[in-house]
mmCIF file of C-alpha atoms and ligand atoms in Angstrom:
data_model
loop_
_atom_site.group_PDB
_atom_site.id
_atom_site.type_symbol
_atom_site.label_atom_id
_atom_site.label_comp_id
_atom_site.label_asym_id
_atom_site.label_seq_id
_atom_site.Cartn_x
_atom_site.Cartn_y
_atom_site.Cartn_z
ATOM 1 C CA MET T 1 0.000 0.000 0.000
ATOM 2 C CA LYS T 2 1.291 3.419 -0.965
ATOM 3 C CA ARG T 3 1.777 5.924 1.848
ATOM 4 C CA ARG T 4 -0.873 8.206 0.322
ATOM 5 C CA ASP T 5 -3.412 5.369 0.249
ATOM 6 C CA PHE T 6 -2.531 4.364 3.779
ATOM 7 C CA ILE T 7 -2.975 7.872 5.168
ATOM 8 C CA THR T 8 -6.262 8.374 3.345
ATOM 9 C CA THR T 9 -7.632 5.001 4.385
ATOM 10 C CA THR T 10 -6.580 5.519 7.987
ATOM 11 C CA ALA T 11 -8.109 8.966 8.013
ATOM 12 C CA LEU T 12 -11.386 7.613 6.653
ATOM 13 C CA ILE T 13 -11.572 4.836 9.170
ATOM 14 C CA THR T 14 -10.774 6.922 12.183
ATOM 15 C CA GLY T 15 -12.659 10.027 11.147
ATOM 16 C CA ALA T 16 -12.279 13.758 10.865
ATOM 17 C CA VAL T 17 -10.127 14.274 13.967
ATOM 18 C CA THR T 18 -7.474 11.981 12.582
ATOM 19 C CA ILE T 19 -7.641 13.727 9.223
ATOM 20 C CA ASN T 20 -6.610 16.926 10.929
ATOM 21 C CA GLY T 21 -3.816 15.040 12.699
ATOM 22 C CA CYS T 22 -2.617 13.460 9.467
ATOM 23 C CA TYR T 23 -2.856 16.759 7.706
ATOM 24 C CA GLN T 24 -0.260 18.215 10.012
ATOM 25 C CA GLU T 25 1.875 15.114 9.849
ATOM 26 C CA SER T 26 1.743 14.779 6.114
ATOM 27 C CA LYS T 27 0.425 17.764 4.258
ATOM 28 C CA LYS T 28 1.402 16.200 0.983
ATOM 29 C CA SER T 29 -0.798 13.116 1.437
ATOM 30 C CA ILE T 30 -3.920 15.045 2.304
ATOM 31 C CA ASN T 31 -3.261 17.462 -0.527
ATOM 32 C CA VAL T 32 -3.996 14.604 -2.894
ATOM 33 C CA VAL T 33 -7.593 14.646 -1.632
ATOM 34 C CA ARG T 34 -7.602 18.403 -1.243
ATOM 35 C CA GLY T 35 -5.871 19.162 -4.520
ATOM 36 C CA LYS T 36 -8.626 18.633 -7.037
ATOM 37 C CA LYS T 37 -11.746 20.497 -6.006
ATOM 38 C CA VAL T 38 -14.930 18.751 -7.040
ATOM 39 C CA LYS T 39 -18.337 20.459 -6.918
ATOM 40 C CA LEU T 40 -21.506 18.407 -7.075
ATOM 41 C CA LYS T 41 -25.140 19.499 -7.376
ATOM 42 C CA LEU T 42 -27.526 17.475 -5.234
ATOM 43 C CA ALA T 43 -31.304 18.030 -5.467
ATOM 44 C CA THR T 44 -33.791 16.694 -2.906
ATOM 45 C CA SER T 45 -37.524 15.971 -2.894
ATOM 46 C CA TRP T 46 -37.943 17.861 0.401
ATOM 47 C CA PRO T 47 -38.420 21.517 1.338
ATOM 48 C CA ALA T 48 -35.323 23.406 2.530
ATOM 49 C CA HIS T 49 -33.989 22.093 5.874
ATOM 50 C CA PHE T 50 -37.035 19.790 6.201
ATOM 51 C CA PRO T 51 -36.749 18.191 9.677
ATOM 52 C CA ILE T 52 -34.762 14.944 9.940
ATOM 53 C CA MET T 53 -34.753 14.052 6.212
ATOM 54 C CA GLY T 54 -33.702 17.455 4.813
ATOM 55 C CA THR T 55 -31.423 18.335 7.720
ATOM 56 C CA GLY T 56 -29.899 14.853 7.351
ATOM 57 C CA VAL T 57 -28.893 15.730 3.778
ATOM 58 C CA ASP T 58 -27.472 19.081 4.953
ATOM 59 C CA SER T 59 -25.274 17.251 7.497
ATOM 60 C CA PHE T 60 -24.242 14.684 4.881
ATOM 61 C CA ALA T 61 -23.013 17.439 2.541
ATOM 62 C CA LYS T 62 -21.197 19.158 5.403
ATOM 63 C CA MET T 63 -19.531 15.885 6.431
ATOM 64 C CA CYS T 64 -18.335 15.239 2.855
ATOM 65 C CA GLY T 65 -16.726 18.683 2.870
ATOM 66 C CA GLU T 66 -15.070 18.128 6.255
ATOM 67 C CA LEU T 67 -13.805 14.595 5.588
ATOM 68 C CA SER T 68 -12.330 15.665 2.237
ATOM 69 C CA GLY T 69 -10.560 18.667 3.709
ATOM 70 C CA GLY T 70 -12.798 20.862 1.548
ATOM 71 C CA SER T 71 -11.990 19.180 -1.764
ATOM 72 C CA LEU T 72 -15.499 17.810 -2.153
ATOM 73 C CA GLU T 73 -18.209 20.426 -2.199
ATOM 74 C CA ILE T 74 -21.787 19.170 -2.367
ATOM 75 C CA LYS T 75 -24.355 21.907 -2.858
ATOM 76 C CA VAL T 76 -27.840 20.904 -1.726
ATOM 77 C CA TYR T 77 -30.851 22.190 -3.663
ATOM 78 C CA PRO T 78 -34.192 21.676 -1.872
ATOM 79 C CA LYS T 79 -37.235 20.671 -3.917
ATOM 80 C CA ASN T 80 -38.330 22.889 -6.800
ATOM 81 C CA ILE T 81 -35.227 25.114 -6.636
ATOM 82 C CA LEU T 82 -33.280 23.364 -9.376
ATOM 83 C CA VAL T 83 -35.729 20.592 -10.284
ATOM 84 C CA PRO T 84 -39.315 19.761 -9.211
ATOM 85 C CA ALA T 85 -39.477 17.322 -6.259
ATOM 86 C CA LEU T 86 -40.500 14.319 -8.317
ATOM 87 C CA GLN T 87 -38.270 14.951 -11.311
ATOM 88 C CA VAL T 88 -34.976 14.413 -9.514
ATOM 89 C CA PHE T 89 -34.671 10.837 -10.813
ATOM 90 C CA ASP T 90 -35.077 11.814 -14.487
ATOM 91 C CA SER T 91 -32.959 14.899 -14.123
ATOM 92 C CA CYS T 92 -30.053 12.969 -12.569
ATOM 93 C CA SER T 93 -30.403 10.165 -15.100
ATOM 94 C CA ALA T 94 -30.114 12.793 -17.865
ATOM 95 C CA ASN T 95 -26.896 14.314 -16.392
ATOM 96 C CA GLN T 96 -28.640 17.582 -15.406
ATOM 97 C CA ILE T 97 -27.788 17.161 -11.711
ATOM 98 C CA ASP T 98 -25.065 15.018 -10.096
ATOM 99 C CA ALA T 99 -27.095 13.458 -7.302
ATOM 100 C CA PHE T 100 -30.435 13.400 -5.503
ATOM 101 C CA HIS T 101 -32.002 12.452 -2.190
ATOM 102 C CA SER T 102 -35.505 11.018 -2.366
ATOM 103 C CA GLY T 103 -37.755 8.001 -1.715
ATOM 104 C CA VAL T 104 -37.275 4.882 -3.861
ATOM 105 C CA TYR T 105 -41.025 4.074 -3.937
ATOM 106 C CA TYR T 106 -41.680 7.240 -5.978
ATOM 107 C CA TRP T 107 -40.172 5.570 -9.050
ATOM 108 C CA LYS T 108 -42.160 2.328 -9.155
ATOM 109 C CA GLY T 109 -43.705 3.528 -12.450
ATOM 110 C CA LYS T 110 -40.237 3.196 -14.022
ATOM 111 C CA ASN T 111 -39.703 -0.309 -12.678
ATOM 112 C CA SER T 112 -42.135 -1.929 -10.211
ATOM 113 C CA ALA T 113 -39.170 -3.717 -8.538
ATOM 114 C CA PHE T 114 -37.940 -0.355 -7.173
ATOM 115 C CA SER T 115 -40.788 -0.375 -4.644
ATOM 116 C CA ILE T 116 -39.188 -3.380 -2.880
ATOM 117 C CA PHE T 117 -35.904 -1.476 -2.273
ATOM 118 C CA GLY T 118 -38.004 1.171 -0.517
ATOM 119 C CA GLY T 119 -39.539 -1.335 1.900
ATOM 120 C CA MET T 120 -42.292 -3.934 2.149
ATOM 121 C CA PRO T 121 -45.673 -3.775 3.933
ATOM 122 C CA LEU T 122 -45.703 -6.182 6.901
ATOM 123 C CA GLY T 123 -42.019 -6.784 6.139
ATOM 124 C CA LEU T 124 -38.535 -5.925 7.332
ATOM 125 C CA LEU T 125 -37.710 -3.156 9.821
ATOM 126 C CA SER T 126 -35.179 -0.432 8.916
ATOM 127 C CA GLU T 127 -32.175 -2.259 10.396
ATOM 128 C CA GLU T 128 -33.273 -5.490 8.711
ATOM 129 C CA MET T 129 -33.811 -3.742 5.353
ATOM 130 C CA ILE T 130 -30.305 -2.284 5.548
ATOM 131 C CA THR T 131 -28.908 -5.719 6.429
ATOM 132 C CA TRP T 132 -30.666 -7.252 3.406
ATOM 133 C CA LEU T 133 -29.371 -4.504 1.109
ATOM 134 C CA LYS T 134 -25.789 -4.582 2.416
ATOM 135 C CA PHE T 135 -25.268 -8.272 3.098
ATOM 136 C CA GLY T 136 -28.139 -10.181 1.469
ATOM 137 C CA GLY T 137 -27.611 -9.110 -2.140
ATOM 138 C CA GLY T 138 -30.261 -6.350 -2.305
ATOM 139 C CA MET T 139 -27.792 -3.561 -3.058
ATOM 140 C CA GLU T 140 -26.270 -5.402 -6.038
ATOM 141 C CA LEU T 141 -29.742 -5.801 -7.543
ATOM 142 C CA TRP T 142 -30.632 -2.163 -6.806
ATOM 143 C CA ARG T 143 -27.421 -0.954 -8.498
ATOM 144 C CA GLU T 144 -27.958 -3.247 -11.470
ATOM 145 C CA LEU T 145 -31.524 -1.996 -12.058
ATOM 146 C CA TYR T 146 -30.651 1.682 -11.435
ATOM 147 C CA GLY T 147 -27.609 1.234 -13.716
ATOM 148 C CA ARG T 148 -30.045 0.974 -16.650
ATOM 149 C CA PHE T 149 -30.964 4.580 -15.858
ATOM 150 C CA ASN T 150 -27.329 5.692 -15.539
ATOM 151 C CA LEU T 151 -27.756 5.942 -11.743
ATOM 152 C CA TYR T 152 -25.762 4.658 -8.761
ATOM 153 C CA PRO T 153 -27.759 4.420 -5.496
ATOM 154 C CA LEU T 154 -26.571 4.520 -1.885
ATOM 155 C CA ILE T 155 -28.794 4.123 1.166
ATOM 156 C CA GLY T 156 -29.826 7.640 2.201
ATOM 157 C CA GLY T 157 -31.394 7.000 5.587
ATOM 158 C CA SER T 158 -34.551 5.375 6.824
ATOM 159 C CA THR T 159 -37.653 6.510 8.662
ATOM 160 C CA GLY T 160 -37.905 3.602 11.086
ATOM 161 C CA PRO T 161 -41.414 2.124 11.495
ATOM 162 C CA GLN T 162 -44.134 4.400 10.120
ATOM 163 C CA MET T 163 -47.609 4.754 11.569
ATOM 164 C CA GLY T 164 -50.738 3.351 9.885
ATOM 165 C CA GLY T 165 -52.358 6.742 9.497
ATOM 166 C CA TRP T 166 -54.956 9.206 10.740
ATOM 167 C CA PHE T 167 -58.667 8.419 10.514
ATOM 168 C CA LYS T 168 -61.727 10.562 11.153
ATOM 169 C CA LYS T 169 -63.758 7.511 12.206
ATOM 170 C CA GLU T 170 -62.745 4.490 14.255
ATOM 171 C CA ILE T 171 -62.080 1.321 12.245
ATOM 172 C CA LYS T 172 -63.729 -1.478 14.220
ATOM 173 C CA SER T 173 -63.915 -4.047 11.456
ATOM 174 C CA ILE T 174 -63.080 -4.479 7.803
ATOM 175 C CA SER T 175 -66.544 -3.155 6.821
ATOM 176 C CA ASP T 176 -65.604 0.308 8.164
ATOM 177 C CA LEU T 177 -63.018 0.577 5.374
ATOM 178 C CA LYS T 178 -65.542 0.287 2.526
ATOM 179 C CA GLY T 179 -65.457 3.379 0.305
ATOM 180 C CA LEU T 180 -63.085 5.264 2.600
ATOM 181 C CA LYS T 181 -60.939 7.801 0.750
ATOM 182 C CA MET T 182 -57.379 7.594 2.032
ATOM 183 C CA ARG T 183 -54.115 9.162 0.970
ATOM 184 C CA ILE T 184 -51.778 6.159 0.868
ATOM 185 C CA PRO T 185 -49.151 5.445 -1.817
ATOM 186 C CA GLY T 186 -47.192 2.361 -2.863
ATOM 187 C CA LEU T 187 -47.815 -1.306 -2.148
ATOM 188 C CA GLY T 188 -49.730 -0.328 1.029
ATOM 189 C CA GLY T 189 -52.185 1.572 -1.156
ATOM 190 C CA GLU T 190 -52.600 -1.472 -3.436
ATOM 191 C CA VAL T 191 -53.429 -3.626 -0.422
ATOM 192 C CA MET T 192 -55.873 -1.055 0.986
ATOM 193 C CA LYS T 193 -57.631 -0.945 -2.385
ATOM 194 C CA ARG T 194 -58.323 -4.673 -2.106
ATOM 195 C CA LEU T 195 -59.774 -4.083 1.362
ATOM 196 C CA GLY T 196 -62.340 -1.637 -0.007
ATOM 197 C CA VAL T 197 -60.450 1.647 0.447
ATOM 198 C CA ASN T 198 -60.274 4.201 -2.319
ATOM 199 C CA PRO T 199 -56.557 5.146 -2.215
ATOM 200 C CA VAL T 200 -55.696 8.619 -3.462
ATOM 201 C CA LEU T 201 -52.373 10.344 -4.105
ATOM 202 C CA LEU T 202 -52.008 13.917 -2.916
ATOM 203 C CA PRO T 203 -48.988 16.206 -2.727
ATOM 204 C CA ALA T 204 -47.882 16.892 0.854
ATOM 205 C CA GLY T 205 -49.140 20.479 0.751
ATOM 206 C CA GLU T 206 -52.736 19.419 0.056
ATOM 207 C CA ILE T 207 -53.214 16.638 2.605
ATOM 208 C CA PHE T 208 -54.228 18.703 5.625
ATOM 209 C CA THR T 209 -56.819 20.842 3.795
ATOM 210 C CA SER T 210 -58.299 17.773 2.073
ATOM 211 C CA LEU T 211 -58.626 16.079 5.444
ATOM 212 C CA GLU T 212 -60.119 19.149 7.099
ATOM 213 C CA ARG T 213 -62.633 19.700 4.293
ATOM 214 C CA GLY T 214 -63.566 16.021 4.192
ATOM 215 C CA THR T 215 -62.335 15.480 0.613
ATOM 216 C CA ILE T 216 -60.443 12.535 2.119
ATOM 217 C CA ASP T 217 -61.355 10.509 5.247
ATOM 218 C CA ALA T 218 -57.889 9.350 6.204
ATOM 219 C CA THR T 219 -54.200 9.743 5.484
ATOM 220 C CA GLU T 220 -50.907 8.138 6.271
ATOM 221 C CA TRP T 221 -47.700 10.181 6.349
ATOM 222 C CA VAL T 222 -44.661 9.151 8.409
ATOM 223 C CA GLY T 223 -44.699 8.985 12.216
ATOM 224 C CA PRO T 224 -45.546 11.133 15.264
ATOM 225 C CA ALA T 225 -42.805 13.778 14.790
ATOM 226 C CA LEU T 226 -43.501 14.685 11.166
ATOM 227 C CA ASP T 227 -47.254 13.962 11.339
ATOM 228 C CA MET T 228 -47.746 16.355 14.253
ATOM 229 C CA MET T 229 -45.933 19.035 12.257
ATOM 230 C CA MET T 230 -48.530 18.561 9.507
ATOM 231 C CA GLY T 231 -51.313 19.172 12.050
ATOM 232 C CA PHE T 232 -53.166 15.907 11.352
ATOM 233 C CA ASP T 233 -54.260 15.597 14.984
ATOM 234 C CA LYS T 234 -56.294 18.773 14.491
ATOM 235 C CA ALA T 235 -58.298 17.281 11.626
ATOM 236 C CA THR T 236 -58.820 13.700 12.867
ATOM 237 C CA GLU T 237 -59.341 11.796 16.099
ATOM 238 C CA TYR T 238 -57.780 8.371 15.582
ATOM 239 C CA TYR T 239 -54.135 7.495 14.968
ATOM 240 C CA TYR T 240 -53.485 3.904 13.886
ATOM 241 C CA GLN T 241 -50.412 1.783 14.517
ATOM 242 C CA GLY T 242 -48.407 0.888 11.442
ATOM 243 C CA TRP T 243 -48.133 -2.087 9.124
ATOM 244 C CA HIS T 244 -47.513 -0.809 5.578
ATOM 245 C CA GLU T 245 -44.103 0.884 6.011
ATOM 246 C CA PRO T 246 -42.176 -0.943 8.749
ATOM 247 C CA GLY T 247 -38.767 0.233 7.518
ATOM 248 C CA SER T 248 -38.861 2.603 4.566
ATOM 249 C CA ILE T 249 -35.499 3.255 2.945
ATOM 250 C CA LEU T 250 -34.532 6.599 1.440
ATOM 251 C CA GLU T 251 -31.958 6.954 -1.307
ATOM 252 C CA MET T 252 -28.827 9.014 -1.913
ATOM 253 C CA THR T 253 -28.384 8.434 -5.618
ATOM 254 C CA PHE T 254 -25.627 9.618 -7.946
ATOM 255 C CA ASN T 255 -25.383 9.968 -11.690
ATOM 256 C CA LYS T 256 -23.411 6.818 -12.569
ATOM 257 C CA ASN T 257 -20.992 8.455 -15.033
ATOM 258 C CA ARG T 258 -20.298 11.216 -12.525
ATOM 259 C CA TRP T 259 -19.812 8.674 -9.731
ATOM 260 C CA GLU T 260 -17.325 6.645 -11.767
ATOM 261 C CA LYS T 261 -15.294 9.751 -12.517
ATOM 262 C CA LEU T 262 -14.910 10.609 -8.814
ATOM 263 C CA SER T 263 -11.639 9.658 -7.131
ATOM 264 C CA SER T 264 -11.726 6.547 -4.945
ATOM 265 C CA GLU T 265 -11.114 8.862 -1.946
ATOM 266 C CA HIS T 266 -14.203 10.929 -2.741
ATOM 267 C CA GLN T 267 -16.254 7.789 -3.382
ATOM 268 C CA ALA T 268 -15.174 6.406 -0.010
ATOM 269 C CA ILE T 269 -15.974 9.679 1.757
ATOM 270 C CA ILE T 270 -19.461 9.834 0.213
ATOM 271 C CA THR T 271 -20.110 6.188 1.059
ATOM 272 C CA ARG T 272 -19.056 6.605 4.707
ATOM 273 C CA ALA T 273 -20.975 9.888 5.038
ATOM 274 C CA SER T 274 -24.143 8.260 3.699
ATOM 275 C CA GLU T 275 -23.738 5.426 6.227
ATOM 276 C CA ALA T 276 -23.307 7.940 9.048
ATOM 277 C CA MET T 277 -26.361 9.822 7.797
ATOM 278 C CA THR T 278 -28.439 6.635 7.688
ATOM 279 C CA ALA T 279 -27.579 5.633 11.254
ATOM 280 C CA ASN T 280 -28.158 9.157 12.518
ATOM 281 C CA MET T 281 -31.532 9.459 10.772
ATOM 282 C CA ILE T 282 -32.860 6.257 12.342
ATOM 283 C CA GLU T 283 -31.743 7.423 15.798
ATOM 284 C CA GLU T 284 -33.153 10.929 15.299
ATOM 285 C CA PHE T 285 -36.516 9.580 14.097
ATOM 286 C CA ARG T 286 -36.675 7.281 17.129
ATOM 287 C CA TYR T 287 -36.001 10.101 19.594
ATOM 288 C CA LYS T 288 -38.244 12.705 17.969
ATOM 289 C CA ASN T 289 -41.094 10.230 17.426
ATOM 290 C CA ALA T 290 -40.940 9.238 21.093
ATOM 291 C CA LYS T 291 -41.118 12.906 22.157
ATOM 292 C CA ALA T 292 -43.947 13.692 19.732
ATOM 293 C CA LEU T 293 -45.929 10.631 20.820
ATOM 294 C CA GLN T 294 -45.774 11.876 24.405
ATOM 295 C CA GLU T 295 -47.292 15.167 23.223
ATOM 296 C CA LEU T 296 -49.968 13.430 21.128
ATOM 297 C CA TYR T 297 -51.061 11.420 24.189
ATOM 298 C CA ARG T 298 -51.198 14.682 26.155
ATOM 299 C CA ARG T 299 -53.456 16.167 23.467
ATOM 300 C CA GLY T 300 -55.806 13.206 23.805
ATOM 301 C CA VAL T 301 -55.227 11.590 20.406
ATOM 302 C CA LYS T 302 -56.715 8.084 20.372
ATOM 303 C CA ILE T 303 -54.046 5.555 19.385
ATOM 304 C CA ARG T 304 -55.547 2.382 17.935
ATOM 305 C CA LYS T 305 -54.524 -0.935 16.353
ATOM 306 C CA PHE T 306 -56.218 -2.068 13.159
ATOM 307 C CA PRO T 307 -58.607 -4.991 13.833
ATOM 308 C CA ASN T 308 -57.238 -8.534 13.493
ATOM 309 C CA ASP T 309 -59.670 -9.507 10.715
ATOM 310 C CA MET T 310 -58.431 -6.577 8.667
ATOM 311 C CA MET T 311 -54.749 -7.469 9.164
ATOM 312 C CA ARG T 312 -55.432 -11.100 8.189
ATOM 313 C CA LEU T 313 -57.030 -9.924 4.948
ATOM 314 C CA ALA T 314 -54.233 -7.396 4.416
ATOM 315 C CA LYS T 315 -51.678 -10.236 4.485
ATOM 316 C CA LYS T 316 -53.726 -12.191 1.951
ATOM 317 C CA ALA T 317 -54.176 -9.133 -0.272
ATOM 318 C CA LEU T 318 -50.439 -8.393 -0.119
ATOM 319 C CA ASP T 319 -49.615 -11.940 -1.289
ATOM 320 C CA GLU T 320 -52.003 -11.444 -4.221
ATOM 321 C CA VAL T 321 -50.448 -8.076 -5.126
ATOM 322 C CA LEU T 322 -46.921 -9.554 -4.998
ATOM 323 C CA GLU T 323 -47.966 -12.503 -7.162
ATOM 324 C CA ILE T 324 -49.558 -10.234 -9.768
ATOM 325 C CA GLU T 325 -46.519 -7.913 -9.839
ATOM 326 C CA SER T 326 -44.181 -10.934 -10.154
ATOM 327 C CA LYS T 327 -46.148 -12.154 -13.183
ATOM 328 C CA LYS T 328 -45.994 -8.730 -14.778
ATOM 329 C CA SER T 329 -42.263 -8.119 -14.249
ATOM 330 C CA SER T 330 -39.292 -10.501 -14.172
ATOM 331 C CA ASP T 331 -37.274 -7.816 -12.319
ATOM 332 C CA PHE T 332 -39.912 -7.638 -9.584
ATOM 333 C CA LYS T 333 -39.909 -11.452 -9.361
ATOM 334 C CA ARG T 334 -36.114 -11.595 -9.067
ATOM 335 C CA VAL T 335 -35.864 -8.839 -6.437
ATOM 336 C CA LEU T 336 -38.748 -10.325 -4.435
ATOM 337 C CA LYS T 337 -37.064 -13.762 -4.509
ATOM 338 C CA ASN T 338 -33.825 -12.280 -3.135
ATOM 339 C CA TYR T 339 -35.747 -10.283 -0.501
ATOM 340 C CA ASN T 340 -37.701 -13.378 0.574
ATOM 341 C CA GLU T 341 -34.515 -15.434 0.893
ATOM 342 C CA PHE T 342 -33.239 -12.901 3.410
ATOM 343 C CA VAL T 343 -36.596 -12.790 5.223
ATOM 344 C CA LYS T 344 -36.391 -16.575 5.627
ATOM 345 C CA LEU T 345 -32.797 -16.434 6.863
ATOM 346 C CA ASN T 346 -33.466 -13.537 9.231
ATOM 347 C CA ARG T 347 -36.721 -14.727 10.782
ATOM 348 C CA PRO T 348 -35.536 -17.396 13.282
ATOM 349 C CA TRP T 349 -32.765 -15.125 14.632
ATOM 350 C CA SER T 350 -35.049 -12.095 14.763
ATOM 351 C CA ASP T 351 -37.672 -14.153 16.641
ATOM 352 C CA ILE T 352 -35.350 -15.432 19.340
ATOM 353 C CA SER T 353 -33.478 -12.125 19.746
ATOM 354 C CA THR T 354 -35.299 -8.815 19.019
ATOM 355 C CA LYS T 355 -38.875 -10.107 19.233
ATOM 356 C CA HIS T 356 -38.135 -12.065 22.404
ATOM 357 C CA ILE T 357 -36.531 -9.103 24.165
ATOM 358 C CA LEU T 358 -39.342 -6.718 23.141
ATOM 359 C CA GLU T 359 -41.838 -9.202 24.594
ATOM 360 C CA ILE T 360 -40.125 -9.850 27.912
ATOM 361 C CA ARG T 361 -38.355 -6.619 28.836
ATOM 362 C CA ASP T 362 -41.367 -4.908 30.372
HETATM 363 CA CA1 LIG Y 1 -45.566 7.032 4.508
#
């Protein structure tokens, strides 16, 4: 190993403090990273400094700058500044921006298999999703399928378990779902449709007013922290526990040509910074959701579980949806097969470790 490589690798492993130390020890080595200034444009699907997700991207960009000694400058453009929120994928694919931060499930129209990388209803939790992607083969498949669009994805955080949504009326049995208009996207929406719900898609800015005016009867969003910010507890009475997004994954995706032209040092810095961002986001969601839940209880929000008969039918409906999607797309079938192999491997360990401890600790 060359001295330059050694210093850089050591600095990356041990972090920013060591970089400063190395910098004094060996200015020349660090100058290799510092020498060639690279500027990247990163667009997001979130408003400027949007809590947890948007601020996570801000910290990621800052960390890339710090770890590279300033040689890597990532400029973050919130939604609609450079590109509309839901055009970041196309824009990056077409070389108009260098990178984007968004939700994988938004692009299922391009390839239905993408929805699986974003998470599975009644499926893996955030930590388990990340394990599947990193160690179970998920990431290779994701990169292969995104490669067709000239894109290179990294995990860009996760929301942790999401809530089931806000309802104006209590759901006591499956019959209460008939004809209900609910804002719910993705595979969860497909399942709800089979249970009698009329799923609708609404931009974030229109959800609260639609709920207040009764244009919709229910909505899902994320979890206590972000939902409370949207004011949903002021328009509805019941808040249901989750099932459809147990571990949604966000993406930090780069233009593939641009990525391949980056130095290995910059690639390593971006990769480590995205891992740090992912861990931090899960922890921040956990803390802020716990605090917000406390406040929601104080406000008298009624927290409910969906009835058992409904969840049984939801499982059945999900199997049907997955079977139909697998028949329609060989990519979906292949990704689902890989995902299910990990689910099968993970289950016995998860049952005797995490599930067991959650059951007995109180
Ligand atoms: Ca959601």
